[in-house]
Amino acid sequence: MIQFSYLVFLLVGICGMAVIDWRYELAYWHDRKRTLQTLAIAVAIFVVWDLLGIALGIFFHGGSQLTLPLRLLPEFPVEELFFLTLLCYSALVVYQGVRKKWPHM
């Protein structure tokens, strides 16, 4: 059960961002299509970044008791997609929040 810890925390973070987004209608609840397109492009860019890092020997998984033993590719754990989604979604929600609060920025 401990192997699911990291994934569970990532999902809790994504859900927390979704609640903030829903409450203030910042991204997904403001414009679903645009948000999903933005997240897909941003996550894809970071996946390419990760794959290049793995190919160059810069990034490696290293193993942990808190992560699943599943890999999408060697050195590319399943949780990485959820982490990248949380990273991009958080940035988008913060950006939209600042933009909504101070529209002239």
PDB file of N, CA and C in Angstrom:
ATOM      1  N   MET A   1       0.816  -1.199   0.000  1.00  0.00           N
ATOM      2  CA  MET A   1       0.000   0.000   0.000  1.00  0.00           C
ATOM      3  C   MET A   1       0.860   1.264   0.000  1.00  0.00           C
ATOM      4  N   ILE A   2       2.020   1.201   0.617  1.00  0.00           N
ATOM      5  CA  ILE A   2       2.893   2.368   0.668  1.00  0.00           C
ATOM      6  C   ILE A   2       3.369   2.774  -0.730  1.00  0.00           C
ATOM      7  N   GLN A   3       3.360   1.835  -1.676  1.00  0.00           N
ATOM      8  CA  GLN A   3       3.802   2.137  -3.035  1.00  0.00           C
ATOM      9  C   GLN A   3       2.887   3.137  -3.728  1.00  0.00           C
ATOM     10  N   PHE A   4       1.661   3.267  -3.268  1.00  0.00           N
ATOM     11  CA  PHE A   4       0.721   4.191  -3.884  1.00  0.00           C
ATOM     12  C   PHE A   4       0.806   5.596  -3.291  1.00  0.00           C
ATOM     13  N   SER A   5       1.647   5.798  -2.281  1.00  0.00           N
ATOM     14  CA  SER A   5       1.691   7.065  -1.545  1.00  0.00           C
ATOM     15  C   SER A   5       1.914   8.277  -2.445  1.00  0.00           C
ATOM     16  N   TYR A   6       2.930   8.247  -3.255  1.00  0.00           N
ATOM     17  CA  TYR A   6       3.259   9.393  -4.101  1.00  0.00           C
ATOM     18  C   TYR A   6       2.121   9.690  -5.062  1.00  0.00           C
ATOM     19  N   LEU A   7       1.570   8.648  -5.679  1.00  0.00           N
ATOM     20  CA  LEU A   7       0.457   8.827  -6.611  1.00  0.00           C
ATOM     21  C   LEU A   7      -0.758   9.410  -5.891  1.00  0.00           C
ATOM     22  N   VAL A   8      -1.047   8.933  -4.701  1.00  0.00           N
ATOM     23  CA  VAL A   8      -2.187   9.449  -3.932  1.00  0.00           C
ATOM     24  C   VAL A   8      -1.988  10.927  -3.622  1.00  0.00           C
ATOM     25  N   PHE A   9      -0.793  11.305  -3.187  1.00  0.00           N
ATOM     26  CA  PHE A   9      -0.533  12.716  -2.879  1.00  0.00           C
ATOM     27  C   PHE A   9      -0.643  13.591  -4.123  1.00  0.00           C
ATOM     28  N   LEU A  10      -0.194  13.092  -5.249  1.00  0.00           N
ATOM     29  CA  LEU A  10      -0.340  13.840  -6.496  1.00  0.00           C
ATOM     30  C   LEU A  10      -1.812  14.019  -6.862  1.00  0.00           C
ATOM     31  N   LEU A  11      -2.589  12.964  -6.706  1.00  0.00           N
ATOM     32  CA  LEU A  11      -4.026  13.055  -7.008  1.00  0.00           C
ATOM     33  C   LEU A  11      -4.745  14.007  -6.051  1.00  0.00           C
ATOM     34  N   VAL A  12      -4.346  14.004  -4.787  1.00  0.00           N
ATOM     35  CA  VAL A  12      -4.916  14.948  -3.819  1.00  0.00           C
ATOM     36  C   VAL A  12      -4.577  16.380  -4.244  1.00  0.00           C
ATOM     37  N   GLY A  13      -3.351  16.596  -4.691  1.00  0.00           N
ATOM     38  CA  GLY A  13      -2.952  17.925  -5.161  1.00  0.00           C
ATOM     39  C   GLY A  13      -3.746  18.367  -6.381  1.00  0.00           C
ATOM     40  N   ILE A  14      -3.945  17.463  -7.322  1.00  0.00           N
ATOM     41  CA  ILE A  14      -4.730  17.781  -8.518  1.00  0.00           C
ATOM     42  C   ILE A  14      -6.175  18.098  -8.126  1.00  0.00           C
ATOM     43  N   CYS A  15      -6.725  17.308  -7.218  1.00  0.00           N
ATOM     44  CA  CYS A  15      -8.093  17.565  -6.756  1.00  0.00           C
ATOM     45  C   CYS A  15      -8.188  18.905  -6.020  1.00  0.00           C
ATOM     46  N   GLY A  16      -7.181  19.216  -5.230  1.00  0.00           N
ATOM     47  CA  GLY A  16      -7.151  20.508  -4.541  1.00  0.00           C
ATOM     48  C   GLY A  16      -7.117  21.670  -5.518  1.00  0.00           C
ATOM     49  N   MET A  17      -6.306  21.534  -6.564  1.00  0.00           N
ATOM     50  CA  MET A  17      -6.265  22.571  -7.605  1.00  0.00           C
ATOM     51  C   MET A  17      -7.611  22.685  -8.308  1.00  0.00           C
ATOM     52  N   ALA A  18      -8.264  21.545  -8.534  1.00  0.00           N
ATOM     53  CA  ALA A  18      -9.570  21.552  -9.195  1.00  0.00           C
ATOM     54  C   ALA A  18     -10.614  22.267  -8.341  1.00  0.00           C
ATOM     55  N   VAL A  19     -10.534  22.091  -7.025  1.00  0.00           N
ATOM     56  CA  VAL A  19     -11.476  22.776  -6.130  1.00  0.00           C
ATOM     57  C   VAL A  19     -11.252  24.284  -6.180  1.00  0.00           C
ATOM     58  N   ILE A  20     -10.003  24.705  -6.129  1.00  0.00           N
ATOM     59  CA  ILE A  20      -9.693  26.140  -6.239  1.00  0.00           C
ATOM     60  C   ILE A  20     -10.157  26.678  -7.583  1.00  0.00           C
ATOM     61  N   ASP A  21      -9.879  25.929  -8.636  1.00  0.00           N
ATOM     62  CA  ASP A  21     -10.297  26.315  -9.980  1.00  0.00           C
ATOM     63  C   ASP A  21     -11.820  26.441 -10.050  1.00  0.00           C
ATOM     64  N   TRP A  22     -12.522  25.471  -9.514  1.00  0.00           N
ATOM     65  CA  TRP A  22     -13.990  25.482  -9.530  1.00  0.00           C
ATOM     66  C   TRP A  22     -14.529  26.674  -8.747  1.00  0.00           C
ATOM     67  N   ARG A  23     -13.968  26.908  -7.567  1.00  0.00           N
ATOM     68  CA  ARG A  23     -14.454  27.984  -6.689  1.00  0.00           C
ATOM     69  C   ARG A  23     -14.342  29.350  -7.348  1.00  0.00           C
ATOM     70  N   TYR A  24     -13.237  29.600  -8.033  1.00  0.00           N
ATOM     71  CA  TYR A  24     -12.997  30.918  -8.616  1.00  0.00           C
ATOM     72  C   TYR A  24     -13.138  30.942 -10.141  1.00  0.00           C
ATOM     73  N   GLU A  25     -13.511  29.806 -10.741  1.00  0.00           N
ATOM     74  CA  GLU A  25     -13.697  29.678 -12.190  1.00  0.00           C
ATOM     75  C   GLU A  25     -12.502  30.257 -12.953  1.00  0.00           C
ATOM     76  N   LEU A  26     -11.342  29.684 -12.690  1.00  0.00           N
ATOM     77  CA  LEU A  26     -10.106  30.223 -13.241  1.00  0.00           C
ATOM     78  C   LEU A  26      -9.675  29.575 -14.550  1.00  0.00           C
ATOM     79  N   ALA A  27      -9.772  28.289 -14.658  1.00  0.00           N
ATOM     80  CA  ALA A  27      -9.241  27.610 -15.843  1.00  0.00           C
ATOM     81  C   ALA A  27     -10.293  26.666 -16.424  1.00  0.00           C
ATOM     82  N   TYR A  28     -10.330  25.445 -15.915  1.00  0.00           N
ATOM     83  CA  TYR A  28     -11.233  24.432 -16.467  1.00  0.00           C
ATOM     84  C   TYR A  28     -12.693  24.874 -16.403  1.00  0.00           C
ATOM     85  N   TRP A  29     -13.119  25.445 -15.310  1.00  0.00           N
ATOM     86  CA  TRP A  29     -14.519  25.851 -15.183  1.00  0.00           C
ATOM     87  C   TRP A  29     -14.785  27.205 -15.837  1.00  0.00           C
ATOM     88  N   HIS A  30     -13.769  27.800 -16.381  1.00  0.00           N
ATOM     89  CA  HIS A  30     -13.945  29.031 -17.151  1.00  0.00           C
ATOM     90  C   HIS A  30     -14.007  28.715 -18.642  1.00  0.00           C
ATOM     91  N   ASP A  31     -13.071  27.868 -19.113  1.00  0.00           N
ATOM     92  CA  ASP A  31     -13.010  27.496 -20.528  1.00  0.00           C
ATOM     93  C   ASP A  31     -12.390  26.105 -20.628  1.00  0.00           C
ATOM     94  N   ARG A  32     -13.248  25.085 -20.631  1.00  0.00           N
ATOM     95  CA  ARG A  32     -12.783  23.693 -20.579  1.00  0.00           C
ATOM     96  C   ARG A  32     -11.876  23.326 -21.744  1.00  0.00           C
ATOM     97  N   LYS A  33     -12.326  23.632 -22.945  1.00  0.00           N
ATOM     98  CA  LYS A  33     -11.578  23.229 -24.140  1.00  0.00           C
ATOM     99  C   LYS A  33     -10.183  23.843 -24.149  1.00  0.00           C
ATOM    100  N   ARG A  34     -10.110  25.112 -23.870  1.00  0.00           N
ATOM    101  CA  ARG A  34      -8.826  25.818 -23.871  1.00  0.00           C
ATOM    102  C   ARG A  34      -7.892  25.296 -22.784  1.00  0.00           C
ATOM    103  N   THR A  35      -8.450  25.021 -21.605  1.00  0.00           N
ATOM    104  CA  THR A  35      -7.643  24.498 -20.500  1.00  0.00           C
ATOM    105  C   THR A  35      -7.081  23.128 -20.842  1.00  0.00           C
ATOM    106  N   LEU A  36      -7.917  22.244 -21.365  1.00  0.00           N
ATOM    107  CA  LEU A  36      -7.448  20.902 -21.714  1.00  0.00           C
ATOM    108  C   LEU A  36      -6.399  20.942 -22.820  1.00  0.00           C
ATOM    109  N   GLN A  37      -6.579  21.824 -23.789  1.00  0.00           N
ATOM    110  CA  GLN A  37      -5.581  21.977 -24.852  1.00  0.00           C
ATOM    111  C   GLN A  37      -4.262  22.496 -24.283  1.00  0.00           C
ATOM    112  N   THR A  38      -4.343  23.499 -23.434  1.00  0.00           N
ATOM    113  CA  THR A  38      -3.141  24.077 -22.826  1.00  0.00           C
ATOM    114  C   THR A  38      -2.399  23.039 -21.993  1.00  0.00           C
ATOM    115  N   LEU A  39      -3.143  22.295 -21.178  1.00  0.00           N
ATOM    116  CA  LEU A  39      -2.511  21.265 -20.342  1.00  0.00           C
ATOM    117  C   LEU A  39      -1.887  20.166 -21.197  1.00  0.00           C
ATOM    118  N   ALA A  40      -2.573  19.757 -22.247  1.00  0.00           N
ATOM    119  CA  ALA A  40      -2.043  18.698 -23.114  1.00  0.00           C
ATOM    120  C   ALA A  40      -0.735  19.142 -23.768  1.00  0.00           C
ATOM    121  N   ILE A  41      -0.693  20.358 -24.265  1.00  0.00           N
ATOM    122  CA  ILE A  41       0.524  20.872 -24.908  1.00  0.00           C
ATOM    123  C   ILE A  41       1.657  21.004 -23.890  1.00  0.00           C
ATOM    124  N   ALA A  42       1.346  21.584 -22.728  1.00  0.00           N
ATOM    125  CA  ALA A  42       2.380  21.802 -21.708  1.00  0.00           C
ATOM    126  C   ALA A  42       2.933  20.476 -21.185  1.00  0.00           C
ATOM    127  N   VAL A  43       2.060  19.532 -20.894  1.00  0.00           N
ATOM    128  CA  VAL A  43       2.514  18.224 -20.402  1.00  0.00           C
ATOM    129  C   VAL A  43       3.340  17.524 -21.481  1.00  0.00           C
ATOM    130  N   ALA A  44       2.916  17.615 -22.739  1.00  0.00           N
ATOM    131  CA  ALA A  44       3.673  16.993 -23.839  1.00  0.00           C
ATOM    132  C   ALA A  44       5.080  17.583 -23.937  1.00  0.00           C
ATOM    133  N   ILE A  45       5.194  18.888 -23.776  1.00  0.00           N
ATOM    134  CA  ILE A  45       6.519  19.539 -23.819  1.00  0.00           C
ATOM    135  C   ILE A  45       7.406  19.000 -22.692  1.00  0.00           C
ATOM    136  N   PHE A  46       6.842  18.882 -21.491  1.00  0.00           N
ATOM    137  CA  PHE A  46       7.625  18.372 -20.366  1.00  0.00           C
ATOM    138  C   PHE A  46       7.951  16.893 -20.507  1.00  0.00           C
ATOM    139  N   VAL A  47       7.074  16.122 -21.137  1.00  0.00           N
ATOM    140  CA  VAL A  47       7.375  14.702 -21.387  1.00  0.00           C
ATOM    141  C   VAL A  47       8.563  14.601 -22.333  1.00  0.00           C
ATOM    142  N   VAL A  48       8.568  15.414 -23.384  1.00  0.00           N
ATOM    143  CA  VAL A  48       9.709  15.430 -24.313  1.00  0.00           C
ATOM    144  C   VAL A  48      10.974  15.836 -23.553  1.00  0.00           C
ATOM    145  N   TRP A  49      10.860  16.852 -22.711  1.00  0.00           N
ATOM    146  CA  TRP A  49      11.988  17.306 -21.880  1.00  0.00           C
ATOM    147  C   TRP A  49      12.513  16.143 -21.033  1.00  0.00           C
ATOM    148  N   ASP A  50      11.605  15.428 -20.376  1.00  0.00           N
ATOM    149  CA  ASP A  50      12.001  14.277 -19.553  1.00  0.00           C
ATOM    150  C   ASP A  50      12.680  13.192 -20.389  1.00  0.00           C
ATOM    151  N   LEU A  51      12.104  12.889 -21.537  1.00  0.00           N
ATOM    152  CA  LEU A  51      12.671  11.849 -22.394  1.00  0.00           C
ATOM    153  C   LEU A  51      14.077  12.220 -22.871  1.00  0.00           C
ATOM    154  N   LEU A  52      14.274  13.492 -23.188  1.00  0.00           N
ATOM    155  CA  LEU A  52      15.621  13.943 -23.555  1.00  0.00           C
ATOM    156  C   LEU A  52      16.575  13.824 -22.370  1.00  0.00           C
ATOM    157  N   GLY A  53      16.106  14.200 -21.199  1.00  0.00           N
ATOM    158  CA  GLY A  53      16.928  14.068 -19.990  1.00  0.00           C
ATOM    159  C   GLY A  53      17.287  12.633 -19.690  1.00  0.00           C
ATOM    160  N   ILE A  54      16.337  11.733 -19.899  1.00  0.00           N
ATOM    161  CA  ILE A  54      16.595  10.305 -19.685  1.00  0.00           C
ATOM    162  C   ILE A  54      17.609   9.797 -20.715  1.00  0.00           C
ATOM    163  N   ALA A  55      17.400  10.166 -21.985  1.00  0.00           N
ATOM    164  CA  ALA A  55      18.304   9.719 -23.056  1.00  0.00           C
ATOM    165  C   ALA A  55      19.732  10.218 -22.839  1.00  0.00           C
ATOM    166  N   LEU A  56      19.869  11.410 -22.264  1.00  0.00           N
ATOM    167  CA  LEU A  56      21.198  11.982 -22.020  1.00  0.00           C
ATOM    168  C   LEU A  56      21.796  11.507 -20.691  1.00  0.00           C
ATOM    169  N   GLY A  57      21.041  10.710 -19.941  1.00  0.00           N
ATOM    170  CA  GLY A  57      21.546  10.202 -18.668  1.00  0.00           C
ATOM    171  C   GLY A  57      21.464  11.199 -17.529  1.00  0.00           C
ATOM    172  N   ILE A  58      20.697  12.263 -17.712  1.00  0.00           N
ATOM    173  CA  ILE A  58      20.566  13.292 -16.675  1.00  0.00           C
ATOM    174  C   ILE A  58      19.500  12.885 -15.662  1.00  0.00           C
ATOM    175  N   PHE A  59      18.382  12.359 -16.151  1.00  0.00           N
ATOM    176  CA  PHE A  59      17.278  11.957 -15.287  1.00  0.00           C
ATOM    177  C   PHE A  59      17.269  10.446 -15.140  1.00  0.00           C
ATOM    178  N   PHE A  60      17.016   9.984 -13.928  1.00  0.00           N
ATOM    179  CA  PHE A  60      16.826   8.560 -13.694  1.00  0.00           C
ATOM    180  C   PHE A  60      15.905   8.401 -12.504  1.00  0.00           C
ATOM    181  N   HIS A  61      15.222   7.285 -12.443  1.00  0.00           N
ATOM    182  CA  HIS A  61      14.222   7.078 -11.400  1.00  0.00           C
ATOM    183  C   HIS A  61      14.859   6.783 -10.062  1.00  0.00           C
ATOM    184  N   GLY A  62      15.760   5.860 -10.027  1.00  0.00           N
ATOM    185  CA  GLY A  62      16.457   5.554  -8.789  1.00  0.00           C
ATOM    186  C   GLY A  62      15.721   4.618  -7.851  1.00  0.00           C
ATOM    187  N   GLY A  63      14.428   4.453  -8.020  1.00  0.00           N
ATOM    188  CA  GLY A  63      13.661   3.537  -7.172  1.00  0.00           C
ATOM    189  C   GLY A  63      13.297   4.159  -5.839  1.00  0.00           C
ATOM    190  N   SER A  64      12.112   3.833  -5.368  1.00  0.00           N
ATOM    191  CA  SER A  64      11.639   4.321  -4.086  1.00  0.00           C
ATOM    192  C   SER A  64      10.521   3.409  -3.610  1.00  0.00           C
ATOM    193  N   GLN A  65      10.377   3.262  -2.311  1.00  0.00           N
ATOM    194  CA  GLN A  65       9.289   2.461  -1.752  1.00  0.00           C
ATOM    195  C   GLN A  65       7.948   3.172  -1.886  1.00  0.00           C
ATOM    196  N   LEU A  66       7.981   4.482  -2.146  1.00  0.00           N
ATOM    197  CA  LEU A  66       6.747   5.272  -2.209  1.00  0.00           C
ATOM    198  C   LEU A  66       6.151   5.333  -3.601  1.00  0.00           C
ATOM    199  N   THR A  67       6.818   4.771  -4.582  1.00  0.00           N
ATOM    200  CA  THR A  67       6.317   4.825  -5.955  1.00  0.00           C
ATOM    201  C   THR A  67       5.977   3.427  -6.464  1.00  0.00           C
ATOM    202  N   LEU A  68       5.149   3.420  -7.474  1.00  0.00           N
ATOM    203  CA  LEU A  68       4.765   2.149  -8.085  1.00  0.00           C
ATOM    204  C   LEU A  68       5.937   1.582  -8.874  1.00  0.00           C
ATOM    205  N   PRO A  69       6.016   0.275  -8.998  1.00  0.00           N
ATOM    206  CA  PRO A  69       7.106  -0.315  -9.778  1.00  0.00           C
ATOM    207  C   PRO A  69       6.859  -0.205 -11.291  1.00  0.00           C
ATOM    208  N   LEU A  70       5.709   0.298 -11.685  1.00  0.00           N
ATOM    209  CA  LEU A  70       5.359   0.431 -13.101  1.00  0.00           C
ATOM    210  C   LEU A  70       6.103   1.587 -13.764  1.00  0.00           C
ATOM    211  N   ARG A  71       6.578   1.365 -14.956  1.00  0.00           N
ATOM    212  CA  ARG A  71       7.234   2.412 -15.744  1.00  0.00           C
ATOM    213  C   ARG A  71       6.564   2.452 -17.108  1.00  0.00           C
ATOM    214  N   LEU A  72       6.337   3.654 -17.625  1.00  0.00           N
ATOM    215  CA  LEU A  72       5.835   3.788 -18.992  1.00  0.00           C
ATOM    216  C   LEU A  72       6.949   3.470 -19.970  1.00  0.00           C
ATOM    217  N   LEU A  73       8.133   3.919 -19.623  1.00  0.00           N
ATOM    218  CA  LEU A  73       9.373   3.637 -20.344  1.00  0.00           C
ATOM    219  C   LEU A  73      10.446   3.442 -19.280  1.00  0.00           C
ATOM    220  N   PRO A  74      11.593   2.888 -19.638  1.00  0.00           N
ATOM    221  CA  PRO A  74      12.652   2.794 -18.626  1.00  0.00           C
ATOM    222  C   PRO A  74      12.971   4.177 -18.042  1.00  0.00           C
ATOM    223  N   GLU A  75      13.026   4.266 -16.746  1.00  0.00           N
ATOM    224  CA  GLU A  75      13.310   5.500 -16.000  1.00  0.00           C
ATOM    225  C   GLU A  75      12.182   6.532 -16.068  1.00  0.00           C
ATOM    226  N   PHE A  76      11.016   6.166 -16.595  1.00  0.00           N
ATOM    227  CA  PHE A  76       9.879   7.095 -16.701  1.00  0.00           C
ATOM    228  C   PHE A  76       8.675   6.492 -15.964  1.00  0.00           C
ATOM    229  N   PRO A  77       8.549   6.809 -14.661  1.00  0.00           N
ATOM    230  CA  PRO A  77       7.475   6.209 -13.864  1.00  0.00           C
ATOM    231  C   PRO A  77       6.093   6.761 -14.247  1.00  0.00           C
ATOM    232  N   VAL A  78       5.081   5.988 -13.977  1.00  0.00           N
ATOM    233  CA  VAL A  78       3.697   6.385 -14.249  1.00  0.00           C
ATOM    234  C   VAL A  78       3.372   7.703 -13.537  1.00  0.00           C
ATOM    235  N   GLU A  79       3.858   7.844 -12.327  1.00  0.00           N
ATOM    236  CA  GLU A  79       3.551   9.040 -11.532  1.00  0.00           C
ATOM    237  C   GLU A  79       4.039  10.331 -12.188  1.00  0.00           C
ATOM    238  N   GLU A  80       5.014  10.228 -13.060  1.00  0.00           N
ATOM    239  CA  GLU A  80       5.564  11.430 -13.705  1.00  0.00           C
ATOM    240  C   GLU A  80       4.486  12.177 -14.482  1.00  0.00           C
ATOM    241  N   LEU A  81       3.592  11.466 -15.141  1.00  0.00           N
ATOM    242  CA  LEU A  81       2.510  12.125 -15.878  1.00  0.00           C
ATOM    243  C   LEU A  81       1.597  12.906 -14.931  1.00  0.00           C
ATOM    244  N   PHE A  82       1.317  12.341 -13.772  1.00  0.00           N
ATOM    245  CA  PHE A  82       0.479  13.038 -12.798  1.00  0.00           C
ATOM    246  C   PHE A  82       1.213  14.237 -12.206  1.00  0.00           C
ATOM    247  N   PHE A  83       2.503  14.085 -11.961  1.00  0.00           N
ATOM    248  CA  PHE A  83       3.296  15.204 -11.463  1.00  0.00           C
ATOM    249  C   PHE A  83       3.314  16.347 -12.474  1.00  0.00           C
ATOM    250  N   LEU A  84       3.545  16.026 -13.730  1.00  0.00           N
ATOM    251  CA  LEU A  84       3.585  17.061 -14.767  1.00  0.00           C
ATOM    252  C   LEU A  84       2.223  17.728 -14.937  1.00  0.00           C
ATOM    253  N   THR A  85       1.166  16.952 -14.802  1.00  0.00           N
ATOM    254  CA  THR A  85      -0.187  17.526 -14.874  1.00  0.00           C
ATOM    255  C   THR A  85      -0.420  18.483 -13.716  1.00  0.00           C
ATOM    256  N   LEU A  86      -0.034  18.077 -12.516  1.00  0.00           N
ATOM    257  CA  LEU A  86      -0.176  18.956 -11.350  1.00  0.00           C
ATOM    258  C   LEU A  86       0.658  20.219 -11.520  1.00  0.00           C
ATOM    259  N   LEU A  87       1.875  20.079 -11.980  1.00  0.00           N
ATOM    260  CA  LEU A  87       2.753  21.226 -12.195  1.00  0.00           C
ATOM    261  C   LEU A  87       2.126  22.225 -13.169  1.00  0.00           C
ATOM    262  N   CYS A  88       1.674  21.733 -14.302  1.00  0.00           N
ATOM    263  CA  CYS A  88       1.105  22.612 -15.330  1.00  0.00           C
ATOM    264  C   CYS A  88      -0.240  23.190 -14.904  1.00  0.00           C
ATOM    265  N   TYR A  89      -1.071  22.382 -14.276  1.00  0.00           N
ATOM    266  CA  TYR A  89      -2.385  22.847 -13.820  1.00  0.00           C
ATOM    267  C   TYR A  89      -2.226  23.909 -12.737  1.00  0.00           C
ATOM    268  N   SER A  90      -1.294  23.710 -11.815  1.00  0.00           N
ATOM    269  CA  SER A  90      -1.033  24.700 -10.767  1.00  0.00           C
ATOM    270  C   SER A  90      -0.583  26.020 -11.373  1.00  0.00           C
ATOM    271  N   ALA A  91       0.338  25.941 -12.320  1.00  0.00           N
ATOM    272  CA  ALA A  91       0.825  27.160 -12.972  1.00  0.00           C
ATOM    273  C   ALA A  91      -0.314  27.883 -13.692  1.00  0.00           C
ATOM    274  N   LEU A  92      -1.170  27.139 -14.358  1.00  0.00           N
ATOM    275  CA  LEU A  92      -2.290  27.731 -15.078  1.00  0.00           C
ATOM    276  C   LEU A  92      -3.293  28.379 -14.129  1.00  0.00           C
ATOM    277  N   VAL A  93      -3.603  27.712 -13.031  1.00  0.00           N
ATOM    278  CA  VAL A  93      -4.542  28.267 -12.055  1.00  0.00           C
ATOM    279  C   VAL A  93      -3.974  29.535 -11.413  1.00  0.00           C
ATOM    280  N   VAL A  94      -2.703  29.506 -11.057  1.00  0.00           N
ATOM    281  CA  VAL A  94      -2.073  30.702 -10.469  1.00  0.00           C
ATOM    282  C   VAL A  94      -2.059  31.844 -11.490  1.00  0.00           C
ATOM    283  N   TYR A  95      -1.670  31.543 -12.710  1.00  0.00           N
ATOM    284  CA  TYR A  95      -1.635  32.566 -13.770  1.00  0.00           C
ATOM    285  C   TYR A  95      -3.020  33.187 -13.969  1.00  0.00           C
ATOM    286  N   GLN A  96      -4.036  32.343 -14.080  1.00  0.00           N
ATOM    287  CA  GLN A  96      -5.391  32.852 -14.298  1.00  0.00           C
ATOM    288  C   GLN A  96      -5.892  33.628 -13.079  1.00  0.00           C
ATOM    289  N   GLY A  97      -5.507  33.196 -11.881  1.00  0.00           N
ATOM    290  CA  GLY A  97      -5.893  33.908 -10.666  1.00  0.00           C
ATOM    291  C   GLY A  97      -5.289  35.298 -10.614  1.00  0.00           C
ATOM    292  N   VAL A  98      -4.015  35.395 -10.935  1.00  0.00           N
ATOM    293  CA  VAL A  98      -3.342  36.704 -10.959  1.00  0.00           C
ATOM    294  C   VAL A  98      -3.955  37.574 -12.048  1.00  0.00           C
ATOM    295  N   ARG A  99      -4.205  36.976 -13.187  1.00  0.00           N
ATOM    296  CA  ARG A  99      -4.786  37.722 -14.317  1.00  0.00           C
ATOM    297  C   ARG A  99      -6.189  38.232 -13.979  1.00  0.00           C
ATOM    298  N   LYS A 100      -6.945  37.433 -13.260  1.00  0.00           N
ATOM    299  CA  LYS A 100      -8.304  37.842 -12.865  1.00  0.00           C
ATOM    300  C   LYS A 100      -8.268  38.930 -11.802  1.00  0.00           C
ATOM    301  N   LYS A 101      -7.324  38.830 -10.875  1.00  0.00           N
ATOM    302  CA  LYS A 101      -7.217  39.810  -9.791  1.00  0.00           C
ATOM    303  C   LYS A 101      -6.669  41.142 -10.281  1.00  0.00           C
ATOM    304  N   TRP A 102      -5.634  41.061 -11.141  1.00  0.00           N
ATOM    305  CA  TRP A 102      -5.006  42.261 -11.679  1.00  0.00           C
ATOM    306  C   TRP A 102      -5.013  42.175 -13.203  1.00  0.00           C
ATOM    307  N   PRO A 103      -6.119  42.527 -13.855  1.00  0.00           N
ATOM    308  CA  PRO A 103      -6.246  42.316 -15.304  1.00  0.00           C
ATOM    309  C   PRO A 103      -5.274  43.123 -16.157  1.00  0.00           C
ATOM    310  N   HIS A 104      -4.641  44.127 -15.626  1.00  0.00           N
ATOM    311  CA  HIS A 104      -3.740  44.964 -16.410  1.00  0.00           C
ATOM    312  C   HIS A 104      -2.300  44.501 -16.378  1.00  0.00           C
ATOM    313  N   MET A 105      -2.040  43.379 -15.713  1.00  0.00           N
ATOM    314  CA  MET A 105      -0.664  42.872 -15.632  1.00  0.00           C
ATOM    315  C   MET A 105      -0.293  42.148 -16.903  1.00  0.00           C
TER     316      MET A 105
END
